[in-house]
Coordinates of C-alpha atoms in Angstrom, one line a residue:
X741 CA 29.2 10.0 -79.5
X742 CA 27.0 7.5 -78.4
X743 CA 29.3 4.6 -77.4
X744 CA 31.5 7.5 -75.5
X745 CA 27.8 8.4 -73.2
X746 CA 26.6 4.5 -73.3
X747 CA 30.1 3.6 -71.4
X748 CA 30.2 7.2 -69.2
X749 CA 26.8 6.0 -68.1
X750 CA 28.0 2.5 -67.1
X751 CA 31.0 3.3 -65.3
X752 CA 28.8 6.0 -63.3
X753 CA 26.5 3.4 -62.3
X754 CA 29.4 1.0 -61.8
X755 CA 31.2 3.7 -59.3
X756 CA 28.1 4.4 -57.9
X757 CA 27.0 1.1 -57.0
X758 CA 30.4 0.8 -55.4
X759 CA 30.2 3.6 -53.4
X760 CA 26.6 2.8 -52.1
X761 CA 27.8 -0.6 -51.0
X762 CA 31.2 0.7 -49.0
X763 CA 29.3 3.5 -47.3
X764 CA 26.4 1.0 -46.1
X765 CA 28.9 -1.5 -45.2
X766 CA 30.6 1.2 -42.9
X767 CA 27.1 2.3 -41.7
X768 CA 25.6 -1.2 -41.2
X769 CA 27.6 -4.1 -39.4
X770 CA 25.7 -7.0 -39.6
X771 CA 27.5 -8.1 -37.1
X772 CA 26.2 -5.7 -34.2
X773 CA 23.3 -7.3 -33.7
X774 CA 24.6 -10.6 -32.1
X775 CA 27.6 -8.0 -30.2
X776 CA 27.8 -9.8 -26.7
X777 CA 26.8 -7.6 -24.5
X778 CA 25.3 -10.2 -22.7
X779 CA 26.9 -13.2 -20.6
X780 CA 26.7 -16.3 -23.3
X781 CA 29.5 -18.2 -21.2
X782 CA 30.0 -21.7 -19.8
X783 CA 31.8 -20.0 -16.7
X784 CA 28.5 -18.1 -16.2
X785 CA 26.1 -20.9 -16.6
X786 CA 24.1 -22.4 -13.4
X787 CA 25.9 -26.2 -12.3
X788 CA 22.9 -28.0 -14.0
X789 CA 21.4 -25.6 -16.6
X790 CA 21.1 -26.7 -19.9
X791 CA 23.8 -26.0 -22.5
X792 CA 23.2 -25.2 -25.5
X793 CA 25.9 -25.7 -28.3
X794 CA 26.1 -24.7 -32.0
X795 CA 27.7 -27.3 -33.7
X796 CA 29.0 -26.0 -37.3
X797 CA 29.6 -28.9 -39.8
X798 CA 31.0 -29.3 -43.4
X799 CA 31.6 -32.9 -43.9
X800 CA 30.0 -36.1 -41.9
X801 CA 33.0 -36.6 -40.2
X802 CA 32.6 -33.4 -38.7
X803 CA 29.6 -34.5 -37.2
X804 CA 31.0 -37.8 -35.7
X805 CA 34.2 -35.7 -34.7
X806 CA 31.9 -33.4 -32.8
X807 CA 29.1 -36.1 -31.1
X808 CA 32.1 -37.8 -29.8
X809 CA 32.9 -35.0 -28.0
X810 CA 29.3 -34.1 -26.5
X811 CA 29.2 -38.1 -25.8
X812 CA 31.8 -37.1 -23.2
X813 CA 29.8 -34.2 -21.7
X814 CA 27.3 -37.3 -20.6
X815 CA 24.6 -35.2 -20.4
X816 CA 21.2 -36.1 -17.7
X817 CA 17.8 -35.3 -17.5
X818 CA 19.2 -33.1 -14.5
X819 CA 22.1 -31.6 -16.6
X820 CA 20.3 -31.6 -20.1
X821 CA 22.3 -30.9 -23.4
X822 CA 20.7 -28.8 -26.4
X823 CA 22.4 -28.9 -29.9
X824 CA 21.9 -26.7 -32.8
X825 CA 24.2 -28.6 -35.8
X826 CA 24.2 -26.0 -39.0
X827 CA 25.7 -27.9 -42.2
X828 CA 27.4 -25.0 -43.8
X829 CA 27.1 -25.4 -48.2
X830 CA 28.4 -23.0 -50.3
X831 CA 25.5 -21.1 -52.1
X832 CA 25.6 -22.5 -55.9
X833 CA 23.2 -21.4 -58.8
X834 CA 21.1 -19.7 -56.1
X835 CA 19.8 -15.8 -56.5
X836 CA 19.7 -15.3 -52.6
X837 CA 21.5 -17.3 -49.2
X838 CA 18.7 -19.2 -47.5
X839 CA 19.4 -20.9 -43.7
X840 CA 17.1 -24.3 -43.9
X841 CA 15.4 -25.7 -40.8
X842 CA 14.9 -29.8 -41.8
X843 CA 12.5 -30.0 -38.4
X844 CA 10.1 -28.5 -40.9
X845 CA 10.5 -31.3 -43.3
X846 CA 12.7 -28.6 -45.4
X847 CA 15.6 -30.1 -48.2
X848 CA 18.5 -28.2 -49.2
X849 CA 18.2 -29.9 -52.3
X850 CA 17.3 -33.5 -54.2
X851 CA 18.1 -36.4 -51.5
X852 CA 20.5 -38.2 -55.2
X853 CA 22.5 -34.6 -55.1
X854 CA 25.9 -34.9 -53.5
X855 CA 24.3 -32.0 -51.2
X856 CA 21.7 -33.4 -50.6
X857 CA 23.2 -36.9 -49.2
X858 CA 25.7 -35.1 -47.3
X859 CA 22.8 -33.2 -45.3
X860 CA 21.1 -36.4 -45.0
X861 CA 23.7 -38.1 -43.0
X862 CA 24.3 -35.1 -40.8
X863 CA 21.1 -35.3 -39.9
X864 CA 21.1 -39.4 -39.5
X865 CA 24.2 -38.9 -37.6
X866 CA 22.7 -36.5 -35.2
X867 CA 19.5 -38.1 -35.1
X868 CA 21.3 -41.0 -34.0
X869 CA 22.9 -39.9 -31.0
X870 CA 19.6 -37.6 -30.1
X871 CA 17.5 -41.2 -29.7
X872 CA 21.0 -42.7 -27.6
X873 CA 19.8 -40.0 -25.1
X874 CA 16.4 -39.3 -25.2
X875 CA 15.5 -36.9 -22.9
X876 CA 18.5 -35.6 -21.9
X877 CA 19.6 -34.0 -25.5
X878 CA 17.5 -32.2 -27.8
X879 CA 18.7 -31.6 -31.6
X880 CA 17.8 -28.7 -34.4
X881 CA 19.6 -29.3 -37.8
X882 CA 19.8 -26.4 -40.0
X883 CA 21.4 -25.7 -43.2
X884 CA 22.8 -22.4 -44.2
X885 CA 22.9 -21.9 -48.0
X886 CA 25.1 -18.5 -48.7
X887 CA 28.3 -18.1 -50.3
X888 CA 31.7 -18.9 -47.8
X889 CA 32.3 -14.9 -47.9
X890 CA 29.6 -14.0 -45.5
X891 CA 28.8 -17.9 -43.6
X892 CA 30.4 -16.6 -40.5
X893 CA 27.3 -14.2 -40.2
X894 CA 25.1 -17.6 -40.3
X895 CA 27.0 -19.0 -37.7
X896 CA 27.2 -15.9 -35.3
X897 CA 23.5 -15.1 -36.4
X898 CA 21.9 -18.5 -35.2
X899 CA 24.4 -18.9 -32.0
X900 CA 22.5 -15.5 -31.4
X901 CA 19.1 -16.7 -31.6
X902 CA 19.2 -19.9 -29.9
X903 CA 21.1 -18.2 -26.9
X904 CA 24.3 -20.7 -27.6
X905 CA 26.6 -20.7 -25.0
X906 CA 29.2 -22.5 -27.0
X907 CA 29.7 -22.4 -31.0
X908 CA 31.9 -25.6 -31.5
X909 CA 33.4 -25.4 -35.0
X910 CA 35.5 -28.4 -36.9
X911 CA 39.9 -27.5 -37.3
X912 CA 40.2 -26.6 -41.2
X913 CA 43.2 -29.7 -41.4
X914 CA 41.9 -33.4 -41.1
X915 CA 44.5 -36.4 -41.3
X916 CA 44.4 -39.9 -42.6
X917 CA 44.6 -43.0 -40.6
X918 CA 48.5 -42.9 -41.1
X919 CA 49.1 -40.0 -40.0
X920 CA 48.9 -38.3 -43.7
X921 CA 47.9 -34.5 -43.9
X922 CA 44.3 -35.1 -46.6
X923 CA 42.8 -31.8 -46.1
X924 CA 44.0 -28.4 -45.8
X925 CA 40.7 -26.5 -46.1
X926 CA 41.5 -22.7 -45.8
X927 CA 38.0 -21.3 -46.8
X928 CA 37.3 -22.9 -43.8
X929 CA 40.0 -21.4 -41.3
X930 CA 38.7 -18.2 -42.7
X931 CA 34.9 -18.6 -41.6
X932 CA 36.4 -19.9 -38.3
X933 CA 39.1 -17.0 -37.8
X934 CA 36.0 -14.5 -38.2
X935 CA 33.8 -16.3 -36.3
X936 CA 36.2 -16.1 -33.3
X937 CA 36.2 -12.7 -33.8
X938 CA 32.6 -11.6 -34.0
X939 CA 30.5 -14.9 -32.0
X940 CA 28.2 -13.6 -29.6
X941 CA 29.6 -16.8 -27.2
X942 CA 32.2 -18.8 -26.2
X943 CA 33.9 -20.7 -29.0
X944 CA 36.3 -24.0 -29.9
X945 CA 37.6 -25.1 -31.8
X946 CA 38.3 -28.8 -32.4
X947 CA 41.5 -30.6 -33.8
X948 CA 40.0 -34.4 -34.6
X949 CA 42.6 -37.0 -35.3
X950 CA 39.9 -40.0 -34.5
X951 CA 41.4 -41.5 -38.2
X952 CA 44.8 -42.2 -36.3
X953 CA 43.4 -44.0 -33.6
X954 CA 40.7 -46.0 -35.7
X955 CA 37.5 -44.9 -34.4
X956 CA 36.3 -42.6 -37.5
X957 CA 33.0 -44.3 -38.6
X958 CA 29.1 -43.8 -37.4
X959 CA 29.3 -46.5 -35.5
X960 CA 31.8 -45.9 -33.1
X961 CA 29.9 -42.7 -31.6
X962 CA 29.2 -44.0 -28.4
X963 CA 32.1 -43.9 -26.1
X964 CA 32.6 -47.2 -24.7
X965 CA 34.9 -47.3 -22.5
X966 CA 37.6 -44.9 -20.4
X967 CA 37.9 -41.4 -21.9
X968 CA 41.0 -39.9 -21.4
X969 CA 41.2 -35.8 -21.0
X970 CA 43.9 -33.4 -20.2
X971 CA 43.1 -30.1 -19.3
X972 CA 46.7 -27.2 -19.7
X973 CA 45.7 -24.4 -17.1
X974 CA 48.1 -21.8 -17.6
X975 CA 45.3 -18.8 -16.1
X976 CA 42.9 -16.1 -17.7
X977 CA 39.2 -16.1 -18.8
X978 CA 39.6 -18.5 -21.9
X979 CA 41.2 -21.2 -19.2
X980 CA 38.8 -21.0 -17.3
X981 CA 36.4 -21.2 -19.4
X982 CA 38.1 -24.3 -21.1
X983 CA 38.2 -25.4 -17.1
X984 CA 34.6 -25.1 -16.6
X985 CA 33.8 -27.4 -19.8
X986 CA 36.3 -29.8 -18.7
X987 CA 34.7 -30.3 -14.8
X988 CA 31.3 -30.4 -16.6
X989 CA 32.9 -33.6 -18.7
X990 CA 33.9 -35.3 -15.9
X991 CA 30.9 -35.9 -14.3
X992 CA 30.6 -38.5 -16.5
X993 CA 32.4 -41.6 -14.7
X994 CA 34.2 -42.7 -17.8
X995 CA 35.6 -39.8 -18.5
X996 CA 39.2 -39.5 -16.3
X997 CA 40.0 -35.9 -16.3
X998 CA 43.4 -34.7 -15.6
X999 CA 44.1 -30.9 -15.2
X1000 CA 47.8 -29.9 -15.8
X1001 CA 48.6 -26.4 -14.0
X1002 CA 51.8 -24.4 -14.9
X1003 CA 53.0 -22.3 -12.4
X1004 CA 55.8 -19.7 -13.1
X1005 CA 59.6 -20.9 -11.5
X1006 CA 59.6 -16.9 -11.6
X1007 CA 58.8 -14.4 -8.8
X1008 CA 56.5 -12.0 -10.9
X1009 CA 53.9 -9.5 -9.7
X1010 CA 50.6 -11.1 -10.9
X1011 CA 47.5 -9.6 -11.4
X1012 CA 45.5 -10.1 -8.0
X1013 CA 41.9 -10.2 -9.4
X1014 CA 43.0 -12.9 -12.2
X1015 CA 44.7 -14.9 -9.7
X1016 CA 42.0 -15.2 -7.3
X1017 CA 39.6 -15.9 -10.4
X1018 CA 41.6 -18.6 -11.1
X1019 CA 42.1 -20.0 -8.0
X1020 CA 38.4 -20.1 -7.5
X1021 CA 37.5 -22.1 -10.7
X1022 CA 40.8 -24.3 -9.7
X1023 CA 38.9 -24.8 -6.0
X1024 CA 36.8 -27.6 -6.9
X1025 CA 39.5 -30.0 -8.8
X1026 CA 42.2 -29.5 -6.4
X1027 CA 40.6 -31.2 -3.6
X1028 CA 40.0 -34.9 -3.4
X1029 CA 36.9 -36.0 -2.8
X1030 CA 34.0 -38.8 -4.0
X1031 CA 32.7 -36.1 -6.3
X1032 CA 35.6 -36.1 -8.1
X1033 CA 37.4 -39.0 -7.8
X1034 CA 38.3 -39.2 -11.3
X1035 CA 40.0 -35.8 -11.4
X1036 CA 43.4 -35.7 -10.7
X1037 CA 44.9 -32.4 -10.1
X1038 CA 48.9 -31.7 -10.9
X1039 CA 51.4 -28.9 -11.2
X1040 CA 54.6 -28.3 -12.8
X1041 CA 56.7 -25.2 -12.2
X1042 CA 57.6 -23.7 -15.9
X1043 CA 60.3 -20.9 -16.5
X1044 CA 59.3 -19.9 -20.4
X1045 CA 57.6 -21.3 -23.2
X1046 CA 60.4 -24.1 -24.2
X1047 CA 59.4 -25.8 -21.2
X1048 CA 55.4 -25.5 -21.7
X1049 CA 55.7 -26.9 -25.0
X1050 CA 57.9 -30.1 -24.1
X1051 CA 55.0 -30.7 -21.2
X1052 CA 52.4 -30.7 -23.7
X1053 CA 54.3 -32.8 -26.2
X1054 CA 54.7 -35.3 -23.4
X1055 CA 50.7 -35.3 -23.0
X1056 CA 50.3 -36.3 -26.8
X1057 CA 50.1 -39.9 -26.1
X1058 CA 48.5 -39.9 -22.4
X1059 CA 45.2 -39.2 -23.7
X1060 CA 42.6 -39.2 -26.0
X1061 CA 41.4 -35.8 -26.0
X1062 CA 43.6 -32.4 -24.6
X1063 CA 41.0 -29.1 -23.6
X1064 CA 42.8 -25.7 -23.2
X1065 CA 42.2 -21.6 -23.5
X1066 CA 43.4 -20.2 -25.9
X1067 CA 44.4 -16.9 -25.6
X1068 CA 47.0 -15.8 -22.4
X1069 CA 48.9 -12.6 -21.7
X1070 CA 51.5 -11.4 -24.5
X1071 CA 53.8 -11.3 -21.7
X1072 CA 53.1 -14.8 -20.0
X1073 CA 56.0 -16.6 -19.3
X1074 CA 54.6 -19.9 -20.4
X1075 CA 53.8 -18.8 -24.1
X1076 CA 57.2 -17.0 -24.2
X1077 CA 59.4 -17.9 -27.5
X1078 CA 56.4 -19.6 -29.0
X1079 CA 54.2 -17.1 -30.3
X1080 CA 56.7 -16.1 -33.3
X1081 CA 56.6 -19.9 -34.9
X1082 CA 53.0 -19.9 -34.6
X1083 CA 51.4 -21.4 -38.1
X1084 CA 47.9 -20.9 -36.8
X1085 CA 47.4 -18.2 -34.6
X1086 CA 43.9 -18.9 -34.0
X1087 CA 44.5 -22.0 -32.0
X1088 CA 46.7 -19.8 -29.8
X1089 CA 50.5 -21.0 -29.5
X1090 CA 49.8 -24.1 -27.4
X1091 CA 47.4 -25.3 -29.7
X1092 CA 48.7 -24.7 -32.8
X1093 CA 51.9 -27.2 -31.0
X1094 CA 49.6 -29.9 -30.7
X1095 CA 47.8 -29.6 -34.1
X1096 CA 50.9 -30.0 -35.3
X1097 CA 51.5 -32.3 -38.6
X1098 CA 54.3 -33.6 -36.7
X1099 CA 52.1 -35.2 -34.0
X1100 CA 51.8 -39.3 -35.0
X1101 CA 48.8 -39.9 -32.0
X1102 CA 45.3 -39.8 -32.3
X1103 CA 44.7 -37.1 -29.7
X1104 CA 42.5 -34.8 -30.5
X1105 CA 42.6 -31.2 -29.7
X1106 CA 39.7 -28.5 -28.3
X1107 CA 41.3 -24.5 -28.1
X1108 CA 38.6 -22.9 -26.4
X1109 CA 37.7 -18.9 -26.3
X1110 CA 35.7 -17.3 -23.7
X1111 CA 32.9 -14.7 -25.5
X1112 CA 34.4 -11.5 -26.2
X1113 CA 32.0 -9.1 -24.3
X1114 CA 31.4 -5.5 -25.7
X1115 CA 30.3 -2.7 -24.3
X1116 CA 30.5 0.3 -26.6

């Protein structure tokens, strides 16, 4: 009689607990907090105001993946650069998540841990390229200790309170210097996939094949000579945006920007608003001029996706890094056909193309998406 009450009382308390925990989750969304209700764009930002990125990192190549691509933003005293790096580690013998700040001398763990070295060449790393640019680039390393289930409320948290306009966060696949798929991390492409969906900012995502084109260790972080970008304009707010970080690049006058537009071979009623946004953020690139004399501005007429995905293919070994949006109309013709093979939706159809395991280059890849405002 008493075994039949001990385990009626446990399964109450069992149910119970579980009841508690679903109604507060329904009640309580972390994640309204951080809701973007306001404008935490790139689009929206001053032509010299600071930016302020988030850069989310797992591994030390992540780092060097992402400070090769903030090399390229060559940022001034006049056009400063802020970076917040958080080195995501899955929460391990711990009773609570814990986010670390290591400007306060804080450790994650012992410096001999595998942890604990990993942390300590992030922040190397990232010190590093802060004293390459003193002045001009300030850095805040964090580390966010929680288990993989819930890291994408660390990212979207801190993002939050730092007032990031950008959260930059490292593609789930990484290859070998042959081309060789090595990781396929999909804990990972979760945290990202929900981070896309709940950041209170803009967000890429970055495909780095550095390995294939042999420039993979710490000390090849300064860029030293041309950088080669593509921009795909195809229209809407995450092209834009993607359009904006890519202008903001080239002021740099080794970076040689090229922005591809496709223009529909169809006569189609477009949205007038859209179009006239577009054309204004298309303004400045269009026109030659000594400001931008290393932006060169080209069109190609497209009928359906087909032909948008064998001009990007072309652009695989043109250049070393390829910027686009990553979201477009269900009904674009350029992204026709293509949605239904997509592997990885979160890169958007273009993107997922050109992360491909099928491409041999070294260019790397940034799918960029414009923060989601909400106003309920």
């Amino acid at each position: 009689m008493e075994n039949s009450f001990l385990s009626l009382l446990i399964v109450s308390v069992l149910l119970t607990g579980t009841i508690v925990q679903l109604v507060v989750s329904n009640i309580y969304d972390p994640s309204r907090k951080y809701a973007g209700y306001q404008k935490r764009n790139i689009l929206h930002l001053e032509r010299n105001a600071e930016l302020r990125v988030l850069s989310c990192v797992l591994r030390q190549d992540d780092a060097l993946a992402a400070i090769k691509l903030l090399e390229a933003y060559n940022p001034s005293k006049e056009s400063p650069l802020s970076v917040h790096v958080l080195h995501l580690e899955e929460l391990v013998g711990r009773a609570t998540p814990l986010i670390i700040d290591h400007q306060l001398g804080q450790k994650s763990s012992s410096n001999s841990s595998p942890s604990g070295l990993r942390a300590q060449h992030i922040i190397d790393v990232f010190n590093y390229y802060k004293h390459q640019n003193l002045g001009s680039v300030s850095v805040q390393v964090f580390t966010a200790v929680s288990p993989f289930l819930f890291m994408h409320d660390d990212v979207c948290s801190l993002a939050f309170d730092k007032s990031a306009s950008l959260v930059l966060l490292p593609f789930h696949r990484k290859w070998s210097a042959k081309g060789n798929l090595i990781l396929d991390d999909t804990i990972l492409r979760s945290i990202n996939c929900q981070v896309l969906e709940k950041a209170p900012c803009s967000v890429g995502i970055l495909v780095d094949r550095r390995k294939m084109c042999g420039s993979s260790s710490a000390s090849n972080i300064s860029m030293r000579s041309v950088f080669r970008m593509a921009m795909l304009f195809m229209g809407g707010d995450d092209d834009r945006e993607a359009l904006v970080l890519s202008k903001r690049m080239a002021r740099s006058p080794l970076v040689h920007l090229s922005v591809v537009r496709l223009v529909s071979k169809e006569a189609k009623l477009e949205d007038r608003w859209e179009r006239m946004l577009d054309a204004e953020t298309l303004k400045e690139v269009q026109i030659r001029s000594p400001l931008n004399a290393n932006i060169t501005y080209l069109e190609h007429k497209v009928k359906e996706g087909p032909e948008t995905a064998q001009i990007a293919r072309s652009m695989e070994n043109k250049f070393d890094l390829i910027i686009l949006g990553r979201r477009h109309k269900i009904d674009s013709p350029f992204t026709t056909g293509l949605t239904e093979w997509s592997e990885f939706p979160e890169l958007g159809p273009i993107g997922d193309l050109l992360a491909s395991s099928d491409i041999q280059s070294g260019v790397s890849v940034l799918v960029v998406q414009q923060q989601q405002l909400q106003c309920d």
